[in-house]
Each structure stands twice: as C-alpha cells, then as structure tokens.
Amino acid sequence: MNMAWLDYFRRPGSGAASASVAKNRLSIIVAREGRSRSQLNYLPQLRQELLQVLAKYEKIDLDQVSVNVESQGGCDVLELNVILSEPSAVRRRGDSSRHSPFFSEAPQESSRW
Amino acid sequence: MGYRTVAIDFDVGLRNLDLVMGCERRVVYDLINVIRGEATLRQAAIKDKRLENLFILPASQTRDKDALTRAGVESVIDGLKKAGFEYIICDSPAGIEHGAHMAMYFADHAIVVTNAEVSSVRDSDRILGLLDAKTHRAEMGMDPVKTHLLLTRYSPARVLKGEMLSHKDVIDLLGIEFMGAIPESPLVLQSSNAGVPVIFDPTNEAAQAYLDVVHRFLGEDRPQRFLEAPKRGFFQRMFGTNNETSLAAVG
C-alpha cells in the first residue's frame, strides 16, 4: 500500500537533514581557502601537523581531531577539538612509565578553545 | 553552435566517449596511434554523423598508459589547432592519475563536473588544487586555468528536504564560478544506451540545462532554470509516489 500520504503529516525538515551534516564534514576537509581569498588556507595542514604532534604523546586518530573556523559577529573563531581516547588512556595517566606532559594537565575528556 | 569542435577521450585503457557518442563501430585509429605516428589526426578523428563540425578522437582500449606523453599530447593539440579547431574538449578520466593530468595540462578552461555527494565534492576540491599547480599555465606563471563548476544529477526536491547538498553549498565549498546544474533525469541513461547525447532531445529538462550551460560558457547571460523543485499540489503530496527517490536509484 502506498503510504505517501503519511508524509503530509511529517514536518518538513524533521527527517534526517543529512545535507547539513555533509556540508559540515566537507567544510573541514576541503582546501578551497587556499585557492581563493581567505587567509586560512593552512587548515588541512594544521590538522595534519597537530595530529603528528599529538601522536607522539597519545594514541589518537584523525577522526578525533577537528579544526574548524566559524564567523561570529565580526571575528573569525578558530575552533580546535581534540577528543582523547578511551578510559584506558586515563588509567595510564597514573602510570609513571608513560610520560605524557601534554595531557596530564587536562583532566577533562576534550579540550576546546 | 556551429564551432569546429573536437572531443578527445583521455581515458586510455577504458575507452568510453565513442560509446556515449554512438560512434564505437567507426573507431579505427586512436589517440595513442596518433601520438606514436602510426596514424594521422585526419585518419583517427571520427566525424559525428549528426553535427557537421564535431569530431571525436577516441582513446585506445588496450595500450599502456605511459604511451600518453606530454610531448605527444602537445603535438596532438597543436595539430588540431592547425586543422582549424576552435574548441578542443579534453575528456578527463576520473581520478588524479596520469590520464587526468594529461587532459588538464594544456587547458585554458576546466569544467569540473561533480554531483552533490560528499566524495565527489572532495575529489573536485582536489582536482581544483591540481589545476592550480600542475598545469602548463601554472608552471609557466601564466594566468591560471579558468575553472567552472557543473553539478549533475541534481534533485531540487531532495535539496528542499535537506537530503542533498544544495548548489549553494557546493559553490561555498569549492568557491568557483557556477555554470549550472543538470537535473536528475532518466533520459540520461536512455541516451547513453542509445548512443545519442541527451542534448539532442530539446524537450528534456536535462538537455535544456546542458544547452543553457553551453550558452553560459560561450558568454551568454542565461537565468538558472532547474534549481527549484516544482510545486506539488495537495493531492500530489497526499497520494503521489516518491518520484525523486526512484529516479535516484537509476544508474
């Protein structure tokens, strides 16, 4: 039976608005800024290099580092989001054999500025 | 439009353009034959049966890609210019391999064709980076290759529902000049089945959209026509089948 009539009662946009998810994902990885005017053409490289530095201290993968730029009012905000790995990593923090100066300062799961 | 035009298939090993254009049975010599001096351009270029001024230069199907040298491509393009061709279309293979590099190397304009899908958009971004760096114009410090964006398989109804990136999203992401969107149409598959380009059916929306794009490329100012979803009436909304979803599944 054709249930298309049920769609009528669905609010527009109440379904998964996957297009905006796609746009957010792409805006981080696309290097377009390098080609046109903006000065923030280093984002993909910054992300890559940050990852390399972080990898020295913590086991971390690419999905756990996000770099984003948002315009708020008159100014651009560079947002950096690093999600530290699972509780096993937290436990290791007490372990003096593993030297982890970068993260020992940050008790919370994600550091954001 | 009447311009003397030739389309070169750069997808060495995966010859396709002749099939889409419906001239696969008339292929005798190919691009690699010409580069190796085994055939002349005149022998290899296939004249289209429908348009007086259109020729197709097919890719080879079997040979090794390395035969496609930069000097060889340059001599082919020079030969075509001397033969009086006004537009030389280099049909690039997908990806960033040697064939794509050769197709873009001598370009003045690049039409980046993508659909509104994350992986295609990212690949387009990558290709745009290469167009800025790895072309004759870039290496000689000339004006960069002029880039144009063409969106295909576009479905305004799905954009409205938030299921598909809009043309504005893709323009924002890629930041290049927008030429137009080709609406998703079942006729595109039927056209390639028949070997007759979709543009030859002027009643079809995809054909009209392609024609608009050609006019825009040639400098004419044409309003965008296929970016809005058609309004559906009350009964269509209540009982209509979900056309756009079924179309998306085709090819």
CSV table of C-alpha atoms in Angstrom, one decimal:
chain,number,residue,atom,x,y,z
A,1,MET,CA,0.0,0.0,0.0
A,2,ASN,CA,1.2,3.5,-0.8
A,3,MET,CA,1.8,5.3,2.4
A,4,ALA,CA,3.0,8.5,0.7
A,5,TRP,CA,0.0,10.3,2.3
A,6,LEU,CA,1.6,9.9,5.7
A,7,ASP,CA,4.4,12.2,4.6
A,8,TYR,CA,1.9,15.0,4.6
A,9,PHE,CA,1.9,15.0,8.4
A,10,ARG,CA,5.6,15.0,8.7
A,11,ARG,CA,7.0,18.4,9.4
A,12,PRO,CA,9.4,19.5,6.6
A,13,GLY,CA,13.0,19.1,7.8
A,14,SER,CA,12.0,16.6,10.6
A,15,GLY,CA,13.7,13.9,8.7
A,16,ALA,CA,17.4,13.5,8.9
A,17,ALA,CA,18.8,16.7,7.3
A,18,SER,CA,21.8,14.9,6.1
A,19,ALA,CA,22.8,17.6,3.7
A,20,SER,CA,23.9,19.9,6.5
A,21,VAL,CA,25.9,17.0,8.0
A,22,ALA,CA,27.6,16.6,4.6
A,23,LYS,CA,28.3,20.3,4.4
A,24,ASN,CA,29.9,20.4,7.9
A,25,ARG,CA,32.0,17.4,7.2
A,26,LEU,CA,33.2,18.8,3.9
A,27,SER,CA,33.9,22.3,5.2
A,28,ILE,CA,36.6,20.9,7.4
A,29,ILE,CA,38.4,18.9,4.8
A,30,VAL,CA,38.1,21.0,1.7
A,31,ALA,CA,41.1,23.1,1.0
A,32,ARG,CA,39.3,25.7,-1.0
A,33,GLU,CA,40.5,28.6,1.1
A,34,GLY,CA,44.0,28.1,-0.3
A,35,ARG,CA,42.7,28.8,-3.7
A,36,SER,CA,40.6,31.9,-3.1
A,37,ARG,CA,40.9,34.9,-0.9
A,38,SER,CA,40.8,33.6,2.6
A,39,GLN,CA,44.0,33.5,4.7
A,40,LEU,CA,43.1,30.3,6.5
A,41,ASN,CA,44.4,28.0,3.8
A,42,TYR,CA,46.5,26.1,6.2
A,43,LEU,CA,43.7,24.3,8.0
A,44,PRO,CA,44.1,20.8,6.5
A,45,GLN,CA,47.9,21.0,7.0
A,46,LEU,CA,47.4,22.4,10.5
A,47,ARG,CA,45.2,19.5,11.3
A,48,GLN,CA,47.7,17.0,9.9
A,49,GLU,CA,50.6,18.5,11.8
A,50,LEU,CA,48.7,18.7,15.1
A,51,LEU,CA,47.9,15.1,14.6
A,52,GLN,CA,51.5,14.3,14.2
A,53,VAL,CA,52.4,16.1,17.4
A,54,LEU,CA,49.6,14.6,19.4
A,55,ALA,CA,50.5,11.1,18.1
A,56,LYS,CA,53.9,11.5,19.9
A,57,TYR,CA,52.1,11.5,23.2
A,58,GLU,CA,48.8,9.8,22.8
A,59,LYS,CA,47.4,7.2,20.6
A,60,ILE,CA,45.0,9.2,18.6
A,61,ASP,CA,43.4,9.1,15.2
A,62,LEU,CA,42.4,11.6,12.5
A,63,ASP,CA,38.7,11.5,13.4
A,64,GLN,CA,39.4,12.7,16.9
A,65,VAL,CA,40.9,16.0,15.9
A,66,SER,CA,38.7,18.6,14.3
A,67,VAL,CA,39.7,22.0,13.2
A,68,ASN,CA,37.0,24.5,12.3
A,69,VAL,CA,36.6,28.1,11.5
A,70,GLU,CA,33.4,29.9,12.3
A,71,SER,CA,32.5,33.5,11.9
A,72,GLN,CA,30.9,35.0,15.0
A,73,GLY,CA,29.9,38.6,14.6
A,74,GLY,CA,32.8,40.5,13.2
A,75,CYS,CA,35.5,38.0,14.0
A,76,ASP,CA,36.6,34.5,12.9
A,77,VAL,CA,36.9,31.9,15.6
A,78,LEU,CA,39.3,29.0,15.2
A,79,GLU,CA,37.9,26.0,17.0
A,80,LEU,CA,40.1,23.1,17.8
A,81,ASN,CA,38.6,20.0,19.2
A,82,VAL,CA,40.6,17.0,20.4
A,83,ILE,CA,38.9,14.0,21.9
A,84,LEU,CA,41.2,11.9,24.0
A,85,SER,CA,41.0,8.2,23.7
A,86,GLU,CA,39.2,5.7,25.8
A,87,PRO,CA,39.3,5.2,29.7
A,88,SER,CA,42.4,3.0,29.3
A,89,ALA,CA,44.3,6.1,28.4
A,90,VAL,CA,43.0,7.8,31.5
A,91,ARG,CA,44.2,5.0,33.7
A,92,ARG,CA,47.6,5.1,32.1
A,93,ARG,CA,48.0,8.6,33.3
A,94,GLY,CA,48.9,7.4,36.8
A,95,ASP,CA,51.5,5.1,35.3
A,96,SER,CA,54.8,7.0,35.6
A,97,SER,CA,56.4,4.9,33.0
A,98,ARG,CA,54.4,6.7,30.4
A,99,HIS,CA,55.4,10.3,30.1
A,100,SER,CA,52.5,12.4,28.8
A,101,PRO,CA,53.1,16.0,29.7
A,102,PHE,CA,50.7,17.4,27.2
A,103,PHE,CA,47.6,15.7,28.5
A,104,SER,CA,48.4,15.3,32.2
A,105,GLU,CA,47.3,18.9,32.6
A,106,ALA,CA,43.9,18.3,31.2
A,107,PRO,CA,41.5,16.2,33.3
A,108,GLN,CA,38.5,16.6,31.0
A,109,GLU,CA,37.9,14.4,28.0
A,110,SER,CA,38.0,17.2,25.5
A,111,SER,CA,40.0,20.3,25.5
A,112,ARG,CA,38.5,23.1,23.5
A,113,TRP,CA,39.3,26.7,22.9
B,1,MET,CA,26.6,26.4,-32.1
B,2,GLY,CA,28.5,25.7,-35.2
B,3,TYR,CA,32.0,25.9,-33.8
B,4,ARG,CA,34.5,23.5,-35.2
B,5,THR,CA,35.0,21.2,-32.2
B,6,VAL,CA,36.8,18.0,-31.3
B,7,ALA,CA,36.4,15.9,-28.2
B,8,ILE,CA,39.4,13.8,-27.1
B,9,ASP,CA,39.0,10.8,-24.8
B,10,PHE,CA,41.9,10.8,-22.4
B,11,ASP,CA,40.8,7.6,-20.5
B,12,VAL,CA,43.4,5.4,-22.1
B,13,GLY,CA,42.6,1.8,-21.4
B,14,LEU,CA,38.9,2.5,-20.6
B,15,ARG,CA,37.6,3.9,-23.9
B,16,ASN,CA,34.1,5.3,-23.3
B,17,LEU,CA,33.5,8.5,-25.2
B,18,ASP,CA,32.9,6.8,-28.5
B,19,LEU,CA,30.2,4.6,-26.9
B,20,VAL,CA,28.4,7.5,-25.4
B,21,MET,CA,28.6,9.4,-28.7
B,22,GLY,CA,27.4,6.4,-30.6
B,23,CYS,CA,30.4,6.0,-32.9
B,24,GLU,CA,32.1,2.9,-31.4
B,25,ARG,CA,31.8,0.9,-34.6
B,26,ARG,CA,33.7,3.5,-36.6
B,27,VAL,CA,36.8,3.6,-34.4
B,28,VAL,CA,39.9,2.5,-36.5
B,29,TYR,CA,42.7,4.5,-35.0
B,30,ASP,CA,43.0,6.2,-31.6
B,31,LEU,CA,44.9,8.9,-29.7
B,32,ILE,CA,47.9,6.6,-29.0
B,33,ASN,CA,48.2,5.7,-32.7
B,34,VAL,CA,48.4,9.4,-33.5
B,35,ILE,CA,51.0,10.1,-30.7
B,36,ARG,CA,53.1,7.2,-32.0
B,37,GLY,CA,52.9,8.4,-35.6
B,38,GLU,CA,51.0,5.3,-36.7
B,39,ALA,CA,48.1,7.3,-37.9
B,40,THR,CA,47.4,10.9,-38.8
B,41,LEU,CA,44.9,13.1,-36.9
B,42,ARG,CA,42.7,13.1,-40.0
B,43,GLN,CA,42.6,9.3,-40.0
B,44,ALA,CA,41.9,9.0,-36.3
B,45,ALA,CA,39.3,11.7,-35.8
B,46,ILE,CA,35.8,10.4,-36.3
B,47,LYS,CA,33.3,12.8,-37.7
B,48,ASP,CA,30.0,12.9,-35.9
B,49,LYS,CA,27.0,11.9,-38.0
B,50,ARG,CA,24.7,14.4,-36.5
B,51,LEU,CA,26.8,17.6,-36.4
B,52,GLU,CA,28.8,18.9,-39.3
B,53,ASN,CA,31.6,20.4,-37.2
B,54,LEU,CA,32.0,17.8,-34.4
B,55,PHE,CA,34.8,15.2,-34.3
B,56,ILE,CA,35.7,12.6,-31.7
B,57,LEU,CA,39.2,11.4,-31.1
B,58,PRO,CA,38.9,8.1,-29.2
B,59,ALA,CA,41.2,6.7,-26.5
B,60,SER,CA,42.9,3.4,-27.0
B,61,GLN,CA,41.4,0.5,-25.2
B,62,THR,CA,44.4,-1.8,-24.7
B,63,ARG,CA,47.6,0.1,-24.6
B,64,ASP,CA,49.8,1.1,-21.9
B,65,LYS,CA,49.1,4.5,-20.3
B,66,ASP,CA,52.7,5.6,-20.4
B,67,ALA,CA,52.4,6.0,-24.2
B,68,LEU,CA,50.4,9.1,-23.4
B,69,THR,CA,53.3,11.5,-23.2
B,70,ARG,CA,53.2,15.2,-22.6
B,71,ALA,CA,55.1,16.0,-25.8
B,72,GLY,CA,52.7,13.7,-27.6
B,73,VAL,CA,49.6,15.4,-26.2
B,74,GLU,CA,51.1,18.8,-27.1
B,75,SER,CA,51.7,17.8,-30.7
B,76,VAL,CA,48.2,16.4,-31.0
B,77,ILE,CA,46.7,19.6,-29.6
B,78,ASP,CA,48.9,21.8,-31.9
B,79,GLY,CA,47.9,19.6,-34.8
B,80,LEU,CA,44.2,20.1,-34.0
B,81,LYS,CA,44.7,23.9,-33.7
B,82,LYS,CA,46.4,24.0,-37.1
B,83,ALA,CA,43.5,22.0,-38.5
B,84,GLY,CA,41.2,24.9,-37.6
B,85,PHE,CA,39.5,23.5,-34.5
B,86,GLU,CA,38.1,26.3,-32.3
B,87,TYR,CA,37.2,24.2,-29.3
B,88,ILE,CA,39.3,21.2,-28.2
B,89,ILE,CA,37.5,19.3,-25.4
B,90,CYS,CA,39.7,17.0,-23.3
B,91,ASP,CA,37.5,14.5,-21.6
B,92,SER,CA,39.4,13.6,-18.5
B,93,PRO,CA,39.2,10.2,-16.7
B,94,ALA,CA,38.0,10.3,-13.1
B,95,GLY,CA,40.8,10.4,-10.5
B,96,ILE,CA,44.1,12.2,-10.4
B,97,GLU,CA,46.2,9.7,-12.4
B,98,HIS,CA,48.3,10.3,-15.5
B,99,GLY,CA,45.4,10.5,-17.9
B,100,ALA,CA,43.7,13.2,-15.9
B,101,HIS,CA,46.9,15.1,-15.6
B,102,MET,CA,47.5,15.0,-19.4
B,103,ALA,CA,43.9,16.0,-20.0
B,104,MET,CA,44.2,19.1,-17.9
B,105,TYR,CA,47.8,20.0,-18.6
B,106,PHE,CA,47.3,22.2,-21.7
B,107,ALA,CA,43.8,23.5,-20.7
B,108,ASP,CA,42.7,27.2,-20.8
B,109,HIS,CA,39.4,26.4,-19.1
B,110,ALA,CA,38.4,23.5,-16.9
B,111,ILE,CA,34.8,22.4,-16.3
B,112,VAL,CA,34.7,20.5,-13.1
B,113,VAL,CA,31.8,18.1,-13.2
B,114,THR,CA,30.5,16.8,-9.9
B,115,ASN,CA,27.4,15.6,-8.3
B,116,ALA,CA,26.3,16.8,-4.9
B,117,GLU,CA,27.8,13.9,-3.0
B,118,VAL,CA,30.5,14.2,-0.4
B,119,SER,CA,33.1,12.1,-2.0
B,120,SER,CA,32.6,13.8,-5.4
B,121,VAL,CA,32.8,17.2,-3.9
B,122,ARG,CA,36.0,16.4,-2.1
B,123,ASP,CA,37.6,14.9,-5.2
B,124,SER,CA,36.6,18.1,-7.1
B,125,ASP,CA,38.4,20.1,-4.5
B,126,ARG,CA,41.5,18.0,-5.0
B,127,ILE,CA,41.3,18.4,-8.8
B,128,LEU,CA,41.0,22.2,-8.4
B,129,GLY,CA,44.2,22.1,-6.4
B,130,LEU,CA,45.9,20.3,-9.2
B,131,LEU,CA,44.5,22.7,-11.8
B,132,ASP,CA,46.2,25.5,-9.8
B,133,ALA,CA,49.5,23.8,-9.6
B,134,LYS,CA,50.1,21.1,-12.2
B,135,THR,CA,49.2,22.7,-15.5
B,136,HIS,CA,51.1,24.3,-18.3
B,137,ARG,CA,49.6,27.7,-17.3
B,138,ALA,CA,50.6,27.2,-13.6
B,139,GLU,CA,54.1,26.1,-14.4
B,140,MET,CA,54.8,28.9,-16.9
B,141,GLY,CA,53.4,31.5,-14.4
B,142,MET,CA,50.6,32.5,-16.8
B,143,ASP,CA,47.0,33.3,-15.8
B,144,PRO,CA,45.6,30.3,-14.1
B,145,VAL,CA,43.2,27.8,-15.8
B,146,LYS,CA,39.7,29.3,-15.6
B,147,THR,CA,37.6,26.9,-13.6
B,148,HIS,CA,33.8,26.3,-13.9
B,149,LEU,CA,31.5,24.2,-11.8
B,150,LEU,CA,28.9,21.9,-13.3
B,151,LEU,CA,26.6,20.0,-11.0
B,152,THR,CA,25.0,16.9,-12.4
B,153,ARG,CA,22.2,14.6,-11.2
B,154,TYR,CA,20.7,17.4,-9.2
B,155,SER,CA,17.4,16.9,-7.4
B,156,PRO,CA,15.9,20.2,-6.1
B,157,ALA,CA,13.2,18.2,-4.3
B,158,ARG,CA,15.8,16.3,-2.3
B,159,VAL,CA,17.6,19.6,-1.6
B,160,LEU,CA,14.4,21.0,-0.3
B,161,LYS,CA,14.1,18.1,2.1
B,162,GLY,CA,17.6,18.5,3.3
B,163,GLU,CA,18.7,15.2,1.8
B,164,MET,CA,21.1,16.7,-0.8
B,165,LEU,CA,23.7,19.4,-0.7
B,166,SER,CA,22.3,22.4,-2.4
B,167,HIS,CA,24.1,24.1,-5.3
B,168,LYS,CA,24.9,27.0,-2.9
B,169,ASP,CA,26.5,24.6,-0.5
B,170,VAL,CA,28.7,23.2,-3.2
B,171,ILE,CA,29.6,26.7,-4.5
B,172,ASP,CA,30.5,27.7,-1.0
B,173,LEU,CA,32.7,24.7,-0.5
B,174,LEU,CA,34.5,24.8,-3.8
B,175,GLY,CA,34.5,28.6,-4.4
B,176,ILE,CA,34.5,28.6,-8.2
B,177,GLU,CA,32.2,30.0,-10.8
B,178,PHE,CA,28.9,28.1,-11.1
B,179,MET,CA,27.8,27.2,-14.6
B,180,GLY,CA,24.6,25.4,-13.8
B,181,ALA,CA,23.0,22.2,-12.5
B,182,ILE,CA,21.8,19.3,-14.6
B,183,PRO,CA,18.6,17.9,-13.1
B,184,GLU,CA,18.5,14.1,-12.5
B,185,SER,CA,16.7,12.6,-15.5
B,186,PRO,CA,16.0,9.0,-16.6
B,187,LEU,CA,16.7,10.1,-20.1
B,188,VAL,CA,20.4,10.5,-19.4
B,189,LEU,CA,20.7,6.7,-19.0
B,190,GLN,CA,18.5,6.1,-22.0
B,191,SER,CA,20.6,8.4,-24.1
B,192,SER,CA,23.8,6.6,-23.3
B,193,ASN,CA,22.0,3.3,-24.0
B,194,ALA,CA,21.2,4.6,-27.5
B,195,GLY,CA,24.5,6.4,-28.1
B,196,VAL,CA,22.7,9.7,-28.7
B,197,PRO,CA,23.8,12.5,-26.4
B,198,VAL,CA,20.9,13.7,-24.2
B,199,ILE,CA,21.2,17.3,-25.5
B,200,PHE,CA,19.6,16.2,-28.8
B,201,ASP,CA,16.2,15.9,-27.1
B,202,PRO,CA,15.2,19.5,-26.6
B,203,THR,CA,12.0,18.6,-24.8
B,204,ASN,CA,14.0,17.1,-21.9
B,205,GLU,CA,15.0,19.2,-18.8
B,206,ALA,CA,18.5,17.8,-18.6
B,207,ALA,CA,19.0,18.6,-22.3
B,208,GLN,CA,17.8,22.2,-21.8
B,209,ALA,CA,20.1,22.5,-18.7
B,210,TYR,CA,23.1,21.3,-20.8
B,211,LEU,CA,22.2,23.8,-23.5
B,212,ASP,CA,22.0,26.6,-21.0
B,213,VAL,CA,25.4,25.7,-19.7
B,214,VAL,CA,26.9,25.7,-23.2
B,215,HIS,CA,25.5,29.2,-23.8
B,216,ARG,CA,26.8,30.4,-20.5
B,217,PHE,CA,30.2,29.0,-21.3
B,218,LEU,CA,30.1,31.0,-24.5
B,219,GLY,CA,29.4,34.1,-22.6
B,220,GLU,CA,25.7,34.5,-22.8
B,221,ASP,CA,23.8,35.5,-19.6
B,222,ARG,CA,21.1,32.9,-19.1
B,223,PRO,CA,19.0,32.7,-15.9
B,224,GLN,CA,19.2,29.5,-13.9
B,225,ARG,CA,16.2,27.3,-14.5
B,226,PHE,CA,16.4,24.0,-12.7
B,227,LEU,CA,17.3,24.8,-9.2
B,228,GLU,CA,13.8,25.0,-7.7
B,229,ALA,CA,11.6,22.0,-7.0
B,230,PRO,CA,8.3,22.1,-8.9
B,231,LYS,CA,5.4,22.9,-6.7
B,232,ARG,CA,3.3,19.9,-5.9
B,233,GLY,CA,-0.4,20.2,-5.4
B,234,PHE,CA,-2.3,19.0,-2.3
B,235,PHE,CA,-3.4,15.7,-3.9
B,236,GLN,CA,0.0,15.0,-5.3
B,237,ARG,CA,1.5,15.4,-1.9
B,238,MET,CA,-1.1,13.1,-0.4
B,239,PHE,CA,-1.0,10.4,-2.9
B,240,GLY,CA,2.0,11.0,-5.2
B,241,THR,CA,4.6,8.3,-5.4
B,242,ASN,CA,8.0,9.4,-4.4
B,243,ASN,CA,9.4,10.0,-7.8
B,244,GLU,CA,12.7,11.6,-6.9
B,245,THR,CA,13.7,8.6,-4.8
B,246,SER,CA,13.0,6.1,-7.5
B,247,LEU,CA,14.9,8.2,-10.1
B,248,ALA,CA,18.0,8.4,-7.9
B,249,ALA,CA,18.2,4.6,-7.9
B,250,VAL,CA,18.6,4.5,-11.7
B,251,GLY,CA,22.2,4.2,-12.9
